């Protein structure tokens, strides 16, 4: 009887996901990279194809380190700094899985989400880049995480400061357009900093949401930042979400494929330059 119990326990231990075992193991349930194959600083697009494009376009000597369920990750160098690019999939739960495992199991220090977003504000234009200083949400994950209390999910200030300084160096205008903004300057994509709304819905059933976002000066709506910031706070990492405005929701305006590609290129370079500075500071 005892020997049968031991056999059953061994079987449970072998097939149990790593997070349920006492001994830390690589790979994790969702990432097959070995220990040391993921850099301290990670760029996190949602789309696996975008992750591959970033690695092939910007990273030197990039190596694919994971591809579980088609969610791929790569590690290489950018401007002499070791950087990883890891796809996350779409939505709060998916971001939560990858952010948690990257921080807890792979000891990643800096997570920078990049992606697209919509806006309901007329002062935020197509092709603008929004840095999510904070993230509101209709999700409940951080309320659950914070034992029923309301938690203010915010980015890491040092990452945000590095981003804005890098944008200035690259000649990207900062802030909202004003009456004193020249016509030429107004046409350029601006970097805007502020609150975003992370939604569990792509097609939201509550028609009060858009007017509320406009009233409270929410710059953009997306689906992951709130989850990323909560995970980073709980497990002790730095996080920042950088978003390209691809849709002006109320005006029915959308980026063309050509505009999307060129603007994403600008956002990726901005994120990678920021990541390289942070990785250098941590070296």
Short mmCIF file of N, CA and C in Angstrom, two decimals, residues 40-41 81 109-110 158-159 162 238 274-283:
data_model
loop_
_atom_site.label_atom_id
_atom_site.label_comp_id
_atom_site.label_asym_id
_atom_site.label_seq_id
_atom_site.Cartn_x
_atom_site.Cartn_y
_atom_site.Cartn_z
N UNK A 40 17.34 40.42 -18.81
CA UNK A 40 16.70 41.14 -17.71
C UNK A 40 15.63 42.10 -18.20
N UNK A 41 15.82 42.62 -19.42
CA UNK A 41 14.91 43.62 -19.98
C UNK A 41 14.20 43.02 -21.17
N UNK A 81 23.43 45.98 -26.04
CA UNK A 81 22.77 45.56 -24.81
C UNK A 81 21.92 44.32 -25.06
N UNK A 109 13.73 42.07 -14.89
CA UNK A 109 13.65 43.30 -14.09
C UNK A 109 12.82 44.40 -14.75
N UNK A 110 12.84 44.47 -16.08
CA UNK A 110 12.18 45.56 -16.79
C UNK A 110 11.30 44.98 -17.90
N UNK A 158 11.05 55.66 -13.41
CA UNK A 158 12.36 55.72 -14.06
C UNK A 158 12.28 55.27 -15.52
N UNK A 159 11.45 54.28 -15.81
CA UNK A 159 11.25 53.87 -17.20
C UNK A 159 10.55 54.97 -17.99
N UNK A 162 13.01 57.82 -18.65
CA UNK A 162 13.94 57.43 -19.70
C UNK A 162 13.27 57.49 -21.07
N UNK A 238 9.94 46.41 -12.76
CA UNK A 238 9.58 47.70 -13.34
C UNK A 238 8.83 47.44 -14.64
N UNK A 274 14.93 52.95 -25.29
CA UNK A 274 14.68 53.06 -23.85
C UNK A 274 15.18 51.82 -23.13
N UNK A 275 14.88 50.65 -23.69
CA UNK A 275 15.30 49.38 -23.09
C UNK A 275 16.82 49.28 -23.00
N UNK A 276 17.51 49.73 -24.06
CA UNK A 276 18.97 49.65 -24.07
C UNK A 276 19.58 50.52 -22.97
N UNK A 277 18.99 51.68 -22.74
CA UNK A 277 19.49 52.56 -21.66
C UNK A 277 19.28 51.92 -20.30
N UNK A 278 18.12 51.32 -20.12
CA UNK A 278 17.80 50.68 -18.83
C UNK A 278 18.67 49.46 -18.62
N UNK A 279 18.85 48.65 -19.69
CA UNK A 279 19.70 47.48 -19.58
C UNK A 279 21.13 47.89 -19.27
N UNK A 280 21.56 49.02 -19.86
CA UNK A 280 22.90 49.51 -19.56
C UNK A 280 23.05 49.95 -18.12
N UNK A 281 21.97 50.57 -17.59
CA UNK A 281 22.00 51.04 -16.19
C UNK A 281 22.03 49.88 -15.22
N UNK A 282 21.43 48.75 -15.64
CA UNK A 282 21.38 47.57 -14.77
C UNK A 282 22.59 46.68 -14.89
N UNK A 283 23.42 46.92 -15.91
CA UNK A 283 24.55 46.04 -16.17
C UNK A 283 25.59 46.12 -15.06
#
